[in-house]
Short mmCIF file of C-alpha atoms and ligand atoms in Angstrom, two decimals:
data_model
loop_
_atom_site.label_atom_id
_atom_site.label_comp_id
_atom_site.label_asym_id
_atom_site.label_seq_id
_atom_site.Cartn_x
_atom_site.Cartn_y
_atom_site.Cartn_z
CA MET A 215 128.42 97.80 137.34
CA ASN A 216 124.76 97.08 137.85
CA ILE A 217 124.67 93.59 136.41
CA LYS A 218 125.05 90.82 138.94
CA PRO A 219 124.13 87.67 137.05
CA ASP A 220 124.12 85.34 140.07
CA THR A 221 122.17 87.56 142.37
CA ALA A 222 120.01 89.55 140.01
CA ARG A 223 116.76 87.70 140.74
CA GLY A 224 115.26 89.20 143.78
CA TYR A 225 115.79 92.88 143.00
CA GLU A 226 113.47 94.75 145.26
CA ASP A 227 112.08 96.98 142.52
CA PRO A 228 109.72 94.77 140.45
CA ASN A 229 110.28 97.03 137.44
CA SER A 230 114.05 96.63 137.50
CA TYR A 231 115.83 94.15 135.20
CA ASP A 232 119.34 93.31 134.02
CA ALA A 233 118.20 93.66 130.42
CA ILE A 234 115.04 94.65 128.56
CA VAL A 235 114.48 93.10 125.13
CA ILE A 236 112.01 94.75 122.76
CA GLY A 237 110.26 92.35 120.37
CA ALA A 238 109.76 88.58 120.54
CA GLY A 239 110.64 87.61 116.98
CA PRO A 240 113.46 85.08 116.52
CA ALA A 241 116.08 87.71 117.41
CA GLY A 242 114.50 88.97 120.64
CA SER A 243 113.45 85.59 122.01
CA SER A 244 116.88 84.08 121.26
CA ALA A 245 118.65 86.91 123.09
CA ALA A 246 116.25 86.73 126.04
CA ILE A 247 116.67 82.94 126.37
CA LEU A 248 120.47 83.14 126.32
CA LEU A 249 120.70 85.92 128.89
CA SER A 250 118.11 84.37 131.17
CA ARG A 251 119.83 80.99 131.06
CA ALA A 252 122.99 82.73 132.25
CA GLY A 253 121.12 83.99 135.30
CA TRP A 254 120.16 87.48 134.12
CA LEU A 255 116.80 88.95 135.00
CA VAL A 256 115.29 89.70 131.58
CA ALA A 257 112.06 91.41 130.50
CA LEU A 258 110.85 90.64 126.97
CA VAL A 259 108.26 93.11 125.66
CA GLU A 260 106.10 91.99 122.71
CA LYS A 261 103.22 94.05 121.37
CA GLN A 262 101.31 91.25 119.61
CA SER A 263 99.53 88.25 121.09
CA PHE A 264 100.89 84.90 119.90
CA PRO A 265 100.37 82.75 117.96
CA ARG A 266 100.38 85.23 115.09
CA ARG A 267 100.99 84.79 111.39
CA LYS A 268 103.68 86.95 109.85
CA VAL A 269 104.86 87.86 106.38
CA CYS A 270 107.81 85.51 105.88
CA GLY A 271 108.92 82.71 103.55
CA GLU A 272 109.36 80.61 106.73
CA CYS A 273 112.51 78.75 105.61
CA ILE A 274 115.04 78.17 108.35
CA ALA A 275 118.49 77.53 106.93
CA ALA A 276 120.46 74.48 108.10
CA SER A 277 123.02 76.77 109.75
CA ASN A 278 120.50 77.63 112.48
CA LEU A 279 119.55 74.11 113.52
CA PRO A 280 122.36 73.63 116.08
CA LEU A 281 121.42 77.00 117.55
CA LEU A 282 117.74 76.06 117.87
CA ASP A 283 118.91 72.88 119.59
CA ALA A 284 121.08 74.83 122.00
CA LEU A 285 118.24 77.26 122.67
CA GLY A 286 116.16 74.24 123.71
CA ILE A 287 113.61 73.95 120.88
CA GLY A 288 115.52 71.71 118.45
CA LEU A 289 113.33 68.63 118.91
CA GLU A 290 110.07 70.58 118.74
CA PHE A 291 111.26 72.37 115.62
CA ASP A 292 112.26 69.10 113.98
CA ASP A 293 108.89 67.51 114.81
CA ALA A 294 106.82 70.46 113.63
CA ALA A 295 108.70 71.66 110.54
CA GLY A 296 108.12 70.61 106.94
CA PRO A 297 110.33 68.33 104.83
CA GLU A 298 114.08 68.81 104.39
CA LEU A 299 114.86 71.40 101.72
CA ARG A 300 117.31 69.78 99.33
CA LYS A 301 116.72 71.56 96.04
CA VAL A 302 116.39 75.13 94.85
CA ALA A 303 114.69 76.30 91.65
CA LEU A 304 114.44 79.54 89.76
CA MET A 305 111.08 80.12 88.06
CA ARG A 306 110.22 82.86 85.60
CA GLY A 307 107.57 82.74 82.89
CA ASN A 308 107.38 79.22 81.49
CA ARG A 309 110.96 78.49 82.48
CA GLN A 310 112.38 76.69 85.46
CA VAL A 311 115.92 75.79 86.48
CA VAL A 312 116.55 73.34 89.32
CA ALA A 313 119.78 72.86 91.28
CA ASN A 314 120.86 71.18 94.50
CA LEU A 315 120.90 73.17 97.71
CA PRO A 316 124.22 72.90 99.54
CA SER A 317 124.15 70.69 102.63
CA ALA A 318 125.70 71.83 105.90
CA SER A 319 128.83 69.95 106.95
CA ASN A 320 127.24 68.56 110.14
CA ASP A 321 125.21 65.45 109.11
CA GLN A 322 122.83 65.94 112.01
CA TYR A 323 121.87 69.39 110.76
CA ALA A 324 122.44 69.07 107.03
CA TRP A 325 119.25 70.55 105.56
CA GLY A 326 117.02 73.51 106.30
CA LYS A 327 113.26 73.23 106.77
CA ALA A 328 110.23 75.53 106.76
CA LEU A 329 107.94 76.23 109.69
CA GLY A 330 105.12 78.79 110.01
CA ARG A 331 106.01 81.79 112.13
CA GLU A 332 102.90 81.24 114.22
CA VAL A 333 104.60 78.04 115.44
CA LEU A 334 108.30 78.96 115.42
CA ASP A 335 107.92 82.26 117.25
CA SER A 336 105.62 80.66 119.83
CA LEU A 337 108.09 77.82 120.44
CA LEU A 338 110.86 80.32 121.11
CA LEU A 339 108.69 82.52 123.31
CA ASP A 340 107.41 79.55 125.35
CA ARG A 341 111.01 78.51 125.83
CA ALA A 342 111.89 82.01 126.99
CA ARG A 343 109.12 81.86 129.60
CA LEU A 344 110.30 78.43 130.72
CA VAL A 345 113.85 79.62 131.38
CA GLY A 346 112.59 82.50 133.48
CA VAL A 347 112.24 85.43 131.10
CA HIS A 348 109.57 87.85 132.27
CA VAL A 349 107.39 88.13 129.16
CA LEU A 350 105.21 91.22 128.88
CA GLN A 351 102.70 90.49 126.11
CA PRO A 352 100.79 92.12 124.53
CA TRP A 353 102.70 95.18 125.71
CA SER A 354 104.11 97.79 123.40
CA LEU A 355 107.23 99.91 123.85
CA LEU A 356 106.27 103.59 123.82
CA ASN A 357 109.48 105.36 124.68
CA ILE A 358 113.05 104.90 125.86
CA THR A 359 114.77 107.55 127.93
CA GLY A 360 118.00 107.63 129.91
CA ASN A 361 121.38 106.47 128.75
CA VAL A 362 123.79 103.54 128.75
CA GLY A 363 123.61 101.79 132.10
CA ASN A 364 120.40 103.50 133.13
CA TRP A 365 117.54 103.07 130.67
CA HIS A 366 113.83 103.70 131.32
CA CYS A 367 111.44 101.94 128.95
CA GLU A 368 107.86 103.13 128.97
CA ILE A 369 105.52 100.35 127.89
CA ARG A 370 101.74 100.13 127.46
CA ALA A 371 99.44 97.13 127.76
CA GLN A 372 97.69 96.73 124.40
CA ASP A 373 94.42 95.57 125.97
CA SER A 374 94.03 97.70 129.12
CA GLY A 375 96.10 100.74 128.14
CA VAL A 376 97.97 100.58 131.47
CA VAL A 377 101.40 102.22 131.25
CA ARG A 378 104.50 101.00 133.13
CA SER A 379 108.09 102.06 133.30
CA LEU A 380 110.82 99.39 133.28
CA LEU A 381 114.42 100.03 134.25
CA ALA A 382 117.59 98.28 133.10
CA PRO A 383 121.23 99.02 132.35
CA ILE A 384 120.89 97.30 128.95
CA VAL A 385 118.22 97.54 126.25
CA ILE A 386 118.24 95.22 123.24
CA ASP A 387 116.22 96.47 120.30
CA ALA A 388 114.77 93.43 118.49
CA HIS A 389 111.58 95.08 117.25
CA GLY A 390 112.22 94.16 113.61
CA SER A 391 112.18 96.75 110.87
CA TRP A 392 108.69 96.92 109.46
CA GLU A 393 107.17 99.00 112.24
CA GLU A 394 108.35 102.37 113.39
CA LEU A 395 109.18 102.69 117.09
CA PRO A 396 107.09 105.63 118.28
CA PHE A 397 110.13 107.65 119.40
CA ALA A 398 112.56 106.66 116.63
CA ARG A 399 114.22 109.74 115.28
CA ARG A 400 116.77 108.13 113.01
CA ARG A 401 114.14 106.76 110.63
CA GLU A 402 111.74 109.65 110.83
CA ASN A 403 109.66 109.99 107.68
CA HIS A 404 110.88 106.59 106.53
CA HIS A 405 107.34 105.41 105.92
CA ALA A 406 105.89 108.86 105.38
CA VAL A 407 107.33 109.31 101.90
CA HIS A 408 106.04 106.71 99.45
CA ARG A 409 108.34 105.87 96.60
CA GLY A 410 107.58 103.83 93.49
CA SER A 411 110.64 101.71 94.24
CA ASP A 412 109.44 100.79 97.77
CA LEU A 413 109.13 97.03 98.22
CA LEU A 414 105.85 95.78 99.65
CA ALA A 415 105.81 92.22 100.98
CA PHE A 416 103.02 89.61 100.85
CA LYS A 417 102.51 86.10 102.11
CA ALA A 418 99.76 83.44 102.00
CA ASN A 419 99.36 79.77 102.87
CA PHE A 420 97.72 77.18 100.64
CA ARG A 421 96.31 73.70 101.23
CA HIS A 422 96.32 70.97 98.57
CA ALA A 423 99.00 72.62 96.45
CA THR A 424 101.16 70.29 94.39
CA LEU A 425 104.59 71.83 94.94
CA GLU A 426 107.25 69.13 95.19
CA GLU A 427 108.30 68.59 98.80
CA GLY A 428 111.86 69.63 99.55
CA LEU A 429 112.02 72.05 96.58
CA LEU A 430 112.55 75.75 97.23
CA PRO A 431 111.57 77.73 94.13
CA ILE A 432 112.61 81.38 93.82
CA LEU A 433 110.15 83.36 91.72
CA SER A 434 111.16 86.15 89.37
CA PHE A 435 108.77 88.63 87.78
CA ASP A 436 108.91 92.20 86.53
CA GLY A 437 109.06 94.46 89.56
CA GLY A 438 109.39 91.73 92.17
CA TYR A 439 110.57 88.36 93.41
CA GLY A 440 109.30 85.68 95.76
CA GLY A 441 109.52 82.11 96.96
CA MET A 442 107.41 79.00 97.59
CA VAL A 443 107.91 76.12 99.97
CA VAL A 444 106.09 73.19 101.53
CA ALA A 445 106.14 73.91 105.25
CA ALA A 446 104.57 72.05 108.19
CA ASP A 447 101.42 69.90 107.72
CA ALA A 448 101.82 69.92 103.93
CA MET A 449 100.90 73.61 103.88
CA THR A 450 102.48 75.55 101.02
CA THR A 451 103.70 79.06 101.81
CA ILE A 452 104.15 81.72 99.15
CA ALA A 453 105.87 84.99 100.03
CA CYS A 454 106.96 87.75 97.72
CA CYS A 455 108.02 91.37 97.39
CA ILE A 456 106.79 93.75 94.76
CA ARG A 457 107.63 97.36 93.92
CA ARG A 458 104.94 99.82 94.94
CA ASP A 459 104.68 101.32 91.43
CA ARG A 460 104.26 97.88 89.83
CA LEU A 461 101.60 96.87 92.30
CA LYS A 462 99.78 100.13 91.70
CA ALA A 463 99.82 99.50 87.94
CA TYR A 464 98.61 95.91 88.33
CA ARG A 465 95.85 97.06 90.71
CA ALA A 466 94.71 99.72 88.29
CA SER A 467 93.96 96.98 85.77
CA ALA A 468 91.84 95.03 88.34
CA PRO A 469 90.33 97.67 90.62
CA SER A 470 87.77 95.33 92.17
CA LEU A 471 90.43 92.95 93.53
CA SER A 472 92.22 93.23 96.87
CA ALA A 473 96.00 93.75 96.78
CA GLY A 474 96.52 90.12 97.84
CA ASP A 475 94.28 88.79 95.08
CA VAL A 476 96.12 90.94 92.54
CA VAL A 477 99.44 89.55 93.77
CA GLU A 478 98.15 85.98 93.57
CA ALA A 479 96.89 86.47 90.01
CA LEU A 480 100.17 88.12 89.05
CA LEU A 481 102.29 85.28 90.44
CA LYS A 482 100.21 82.68 88.61
CA ARG A 483 100.50 84.64 85.38
CA ALA A 484 104.19 85.46 85.72
CA CYS A 485 105.44 82.01 86.83
CA LYS A 486 103.99 78.88 85.32
CA GLY A 487 105.39 76.93 88.25
CA VAL A 488 103.10 78.85 90.65
CA CYS A 489 100.07 78.33 88.42
CA VAL A 490 100.73 74.57 88.28
CA ALA A 491 101.43 74.28 92.02
CA LEU A 492 98.26 76.17 92.98
CA HIS A 493 95.98 74.60 90.38
CA THR A 494 94.15 72.45 92.93
CA ALA A 495 95.00 74.55 95.98
CA SER A 496 92.78 76.55 98.30
CA ARG A 497 94.08 79.50 100.27
CA GLU A 498 94.09 79.19 104.05
CA GLY A 499 93.42 82.59 105.60
CA PRO A 500 93.92 85.98 103.99
CA TRP A 501 96.98 87.35 102.25
CA LEU A 502 99.14 89.22 104.75
CA ALA A 503 101.01 92.34 103.72
CA THR A 504 103.74 94.49 105.20
CA GLY A 505 106.19 97.15 104.15
CA ALA A 506 107.74 99.11 102.84
CA LEU A 507 110.84 96.98 103.43
CA SER A 508 114.04 98.80 104.06
CA PRO A 509 116.99 96.50 103.32
CA GLY A 510 120.25 97.86 104.70
CA ILE A 511 122.36 98.19 107.84
CA ARG A 512 120.98 100.10 110.83
CA LEU A 513 123.98 99.80 113.15
CA GLY A 514 126.32 102.64 114.06
CA THR A 515 123.73 104.95 115.57
CA ASN A 516 125.84 105.49 118.72
CA ASP A 517 122.71 105.86 120.83
CA GLY A 518 123.79 103.14 123.26
CA LEU A 519 121.10 100.57 122.37
CA PHE A 520 122.07 97.08 121.23
CA ARG A 521 120.35 96.00 118.00
CA VAL A 522 119.77 92.46 116.79
CA GLY A 523 117.81 90.90 113.91
CA ASN A 524 116.13 93.17 111.41
CA ALA A 525 116.56 96.08 113.81
CA ALA A 526 120.31 95.77 113.17
CA GLY A 527 120.10 95.15 109.46
CA GLU A 528 118.03 93.50 106.79
CA ALA A 529 118.89 91.67 103.58
CA HIS A 530 116.53 91.50 100.60
CA PRO A 531 114.48 88.43 101.53
CA VAL A 532 115.20 86.83 98.14
CA ILE A 533 117.93 84.80 99.90
CA GLY A 534 115.63 83.86 102.83
CA GLU A 535 118.31 84.58 105.43
CA GLY A 536 116.55 87.09 107.69
CA MET A 537 115.81 84.60 110.47
CA SER A 538 119.39 83.29 110.31
CA MET A 539 120.66 86.82 110.77
CA ALA A 540 118.15 87.38 113.56
CA ILE A 541 119.06 84.28 115.58
CA GLN A 542 122.77 84.48 114.85
CA SER A 543 123.11 88.20 115.60
CA ALA A 544 121.41 87.59 118.97
CA TRP A 545 123.98 84.87 119.65
CA LEU A 546 126.88 87.09 118.63
CA LEU A 547 125.74 89.88 120.93
CA CYS A 548 125.00 87.58 123.88
CA THR A 549 128.33 85.82 123.50
CA HIS A 550 130.00 89.18 124.15
CA LEU A 551 127.62 90.18 126.94
CA LEU A 552 128.23 86.87 128.71
CA THR A 553 132.00 86.70 128.28
CA PRO A 554 133.45 87.30 131.76
CA ALA A 555 136.80 88.45 130.38
CA LEU A 556 135.12 91.44 128.73
CA ARG A 557 133.58 92.63 131.98
CA HIS A 558 134.67 96.08 133.00
CA ALA A 559 134.10 97.90 136.26
CA ASP A 560 132.97 100.91 134.27
CA GLU A 561 129.49 100.06 132.94
CA ILE A 562 129.59 102.58 130.11
CA ALA A 563 133.06 101.53 128.93
CA TRP A 564 132.00 97.87 129.09
CA GLN A 565 128.88 98.41 126.98
CA ARG A 566 130.65 100.67 124.48
CA GLY A 567 133.39 98.06 124.06
CA ILE A 568 130.79 95.40 123.36
CA VAL A 569 128.92 97.57 120.85
CA HIS A 570 132.21 98.08 119.06
CA ARG A 571 133.13 94.38 118.92
CA TYR A 572 129.61 93.19 118.13
CA GLU A 573 129.03 95.69 115.34
CA ALA A 574 132.38 94.90 113.72
CA GLU A 575 131.56 91.19 113.86
CA TRP A 576 128.03 91.79 112.54
CA ARG A 577 129.37 93.71 109.53
CA ARG A 578 132.03 91.09 108.81
CA GLU A 579 129.52 88.23 108.93
CA PHE A 580 126.43 89.73 107.35
CA THR A 581 127.42 92.57 105.01
CA PRO A 582 128.43 90.13 102.23
CA ARG A 583 124.96 88.51 102.48
CA LEU A 584 123.26 91.90 102.22
CA ARG A 585 125.27 92.76 99.11
CA LEU A 586 124.68 89.40 97.45
CA ALA A 587 120.96 89.58 98.21
CA ALA A 588 120.67 93.13 96.83
CA CYS A 589 122.45 92.15 93.65
CA PHE A 590 120.35 89.00 93.13
CA ALA A 591 117.10 90.84 93.94
CA HIS A 592 117.75 93.56 91.37
CA LEU A 593 118.76 91.03 88.72
CA LEU A 594 115.49 89.13 89.23
CA MET A 595 113.22 92.20 89.34
CA GLY A 596 114.55 94.08 86.35
CA PRO A 597 112.88 93.24 83.02
CA ALA A 598 116.21 93.80 81.23
CA THR A 599 118.31 91.71 83.63
CA ALA A 600 116.00 88.86 84.60
CA ALA A 601 116.01 87.10 81.21
CA PRO A 602 119.82 86.98 80.90
CA THR A 603 120.05 85.85 84.54
CA MET A 604 117.64 83.02 83.81
CA ALA A 605 119.62 82.11 80.68
CA LEU A 606 122.84 82.01 82.71
CA MET A 607 121.29 79.75 85.34
CA ARG A 608 120.05 77.38 82.66
CA VAL A 609 123.59 76.94 81.39
CA TRP A 610 125.15 76.83 84.88
CA PRO A 611 122.53 75.77 87.43
CA GLY A 612 125.41 75.32 89.86
CA VAL A 613 125.44 79.11 90.21
CA LEU A 614 122.21 78.73 92.20
CA THR A 615 123.88 76.22 94.52
CA LEU A 616 126.88 78.51 94.93
CA GLY A 617 124.59 81.51 95.52
CA ALA A 618 122.76 79.64 98.28
CA LYS A 619 126.08 78.79 99.89
CA LEU A 620 127.43 82.34 99.67
CA GLY A 621 124.07 83.64 100.87
CA GLY A 622 124.64 81.86 104.18
CA LYS A 623 122.45 78.75 103.95
CA THR A 624 125.14 76.57 105.49
CA ARG A 625 127.43 79.05 107.23
CA CYS A 626 126.76 79.86 110.85
CA ALA A 627 128.17 83.16 112.08
CA VAL A 628 128.34 81.75 115.60
CA ASP A 629 131.52 79.98 116.64
CA MET A 630 130.27 76.62 117.89
CA SER A 631 133.22 76.10 120.23
CA GLU A 632 132.57 79.51 121.79
CA MET A 633 128.94 78.56 122.17
CA ASN A 634 129.76 75.25 123.86
CA LYS A 635 132.17 76.98 126.19
CA LEU A 636 129.52 79.52 127.03
CA ILE A 637 126.92 76.86 127.78
CA SER A 638 129.34 74.87 129.93
CA GLN A 639 129.94 78.02 131.99
CA LEU A 640 126.26 78.53 132.74
CA PRO A 641 125.23 77.87 136.33
CA MET A 642 123.78 74.38 136.90
CA SER A 643 120.46 75.89 137.88
CA ALA A 644 120.26 77.53 134.48
CA ILE A 645 121.23 74.38 132.58
CA LYS A 646 118.51 72.37 134.33
CA LYS A 647 115.96 74.76 132.95
C1 FAD B 809 108.53 88.30 101.85
C2 FAD B 809 109.52 87.86 102.90
C3 FAD B 809 109.97 86.57 102.93
C4 FAD B 809 110.90 86.17 103.89
N1 FAD B 809 111.34 84.88 103.91
C5 FAD B 809 112.26 84.48 104.79
C6 FAD B 809 112.69 83.13 104.83
O1 FAD B 809 112.21 82.26 104.09
N2 FAD B 809 113.65 82.79 105.72
C7 FAD B 809 114.19 83.71 106.58
O2 FAD B 809 115.10 83.34 107.35
N3 FAD B 809 113.77 84.99 106.61
C8 FAD B 809 112.81 85.39 105.73
N4 FAD B 809 112.35 86.68 105.77
C9 FAD B 809 112.93 87.63 106.73
C10 FAD B 809 112.40 87.41 108.14
O3 FAD B 809 110.99 87.39 108.16
C11 FAD B 809 112.91 88.52 109.07
O4 FAD B 809 114.25 88.78 108.80
C12 FAD B 809 112.75 88.12 110.55
O5 FAD B 809 111.39 88.06 110.90
C13 FAD B 809 113.47 89.10 111.46
O6 FAD B 809 113.32 88.68 112.78
P1 FAD B 809 113.38 89.73 114.00
O7 FAD B 809 113.28 88.92 115.22
O8 FAD B 809 114.53 90.63 113.81
O9 FAD B 809 112.10 90.65 113.79
P2 FAD B 809 110.56 90.26 113.71
O10 FAD B 809 110.40 88.83 113.35
O11 FAD B 809 109.95 91.28 112.80
O12 FAD B 809 110.02 90.43 115.18
C14 FAD B 809 109.91 91.70 115.76
C15 FAD B 809 108.87 91.64 116.87
O13 FAD B 809 108.86 92.90 117.54
C16 FAD B 809 107.54 93.25 117.85
N5 FAD B 809 107.45 94.71 118.01
C17 FAD B 809 107.52 95.65 117.05
N6 FAD B 809 107.39 96.88 117.58
C18 FAD B 809 107.22 96.71 118.92
C19 FAD B 809 107.02 97.60 120.00
N7 FAD B 809 106.97 98.93 119.85
N8 FAD B 809 106.88 97.07 121.25
C20 FAD B 809 106.94 95.73 121.45
N9 FAD B 809 107.13 94.84 120.45
C21 FAD B 809 107.28 95.33 119.19
C22 FAD B 809 106.73 92.74 116.66
O14 FAD B 809 105.37 92.56 117.02
C23 FAD B 809 107.45 91.43 116.33
O15 FAD B 809 106.86 90.31 116.96
C24 FAD B 809 111.39 87.10 104.84
C25 FAD B 809 110.89 88.41 104.84
C26 FAD B 809 109.96 88.79 103.88
C27 FAD B 809 109.44 90.19 103.88
#
């Protein structure tokens, strides 16, 4: 076996690592921090310079707060994030239903909060650097060759164009899902064929909005859904998804407007709550867009790579659980990678065993969220289903509370006792970091 956690640092080949992680979103940085703290030599390759804004509703569910603490950014997150999210609303047309969000059982981490990705992702990446991760940024993965136990990752510096080859027995794909990896065969043509039903995602930040602090409204409109929240520094974030065919039709009626402006006008028209909240607001920066989204599970490829975060699977963002799944899937994988009892003299058998366990666990924990999110998303987007859904919620607003609970707002997929055991096993030198 190539991995020697206690002696890995000091390999003679400067391009050789115990693990290479692709992508420094919440999934990649979490995985890199955990492995590095256990003494592994880790390279983290990120193509963009940070801080960078990103399309995201920016709500971190309460279930992740103990994990952020254990990763070493709990205090910074708490200081920087917006107010505690205690209520959820559903807004459509002139109507609005409000319900309580469920609180997590641990009083210390009872409520989720929102924080801009330009801050959250930088906090995690800075932490990764601090614990010894070798961060290559802005470097982009070009190609992966080799096989389990002996991977070669070709990467290119975004600014100078210099190309390097990194070697490691393990590669963790955390590159998200909204950009194609140059060599990816399994999703070939995914973005090449445009379908009317494709979901395009948008996000913008607003100052001086009047959205109630601590309220998390879900927006429903024909052909899409979205959310609003007060995040850090009283900045309101609006993020939404809209079908390509609906956006095209809306744009045709306002050809002089940018896609973002069309989306903003649509949201104000379709949800009175947005119009009221943004009445006095001014937008900070441009609308960001990404897509098409591809909700679904991407595990089971049998190509020997480990996948975490959106690279492993993606729920419709209507439930705002993507970052939970990113951070928690990284934990699940690393728990297996770091469990001494699972070690096997045969590198390939060891990695295959872990893929098997991790993927089974991933499906058990996250597939129900994906299904719930898909169901809710389609109910809210469909003109024929959205009105009855709204009517149901008005009679039983508790369904919103239950939906948030089932969607994972308070349930952490990571076994806390396993996590504590893992941390107590880390070498003292790693803990001091
Ligand atoms: C409209 C919308 C609203 C959302 N709202 C929420 C919410 O409120 N709460 C929530 O929890 N989730 C939300 N999500 C989901 C959340 O944004 C994602 O699930 C989350 O970002 C996934 O994290 P990740 O680490 O897997 O991937 P990402 O955050 O996408 O990070 C991947 C990283 O990999 C890098 N990368 C890509 N290709 C390469 C390459 N070739 N080489 C090197 N680096 C590469 C990228 O630059 C990026 O930094 C929302 C999503 C959308 C679309």
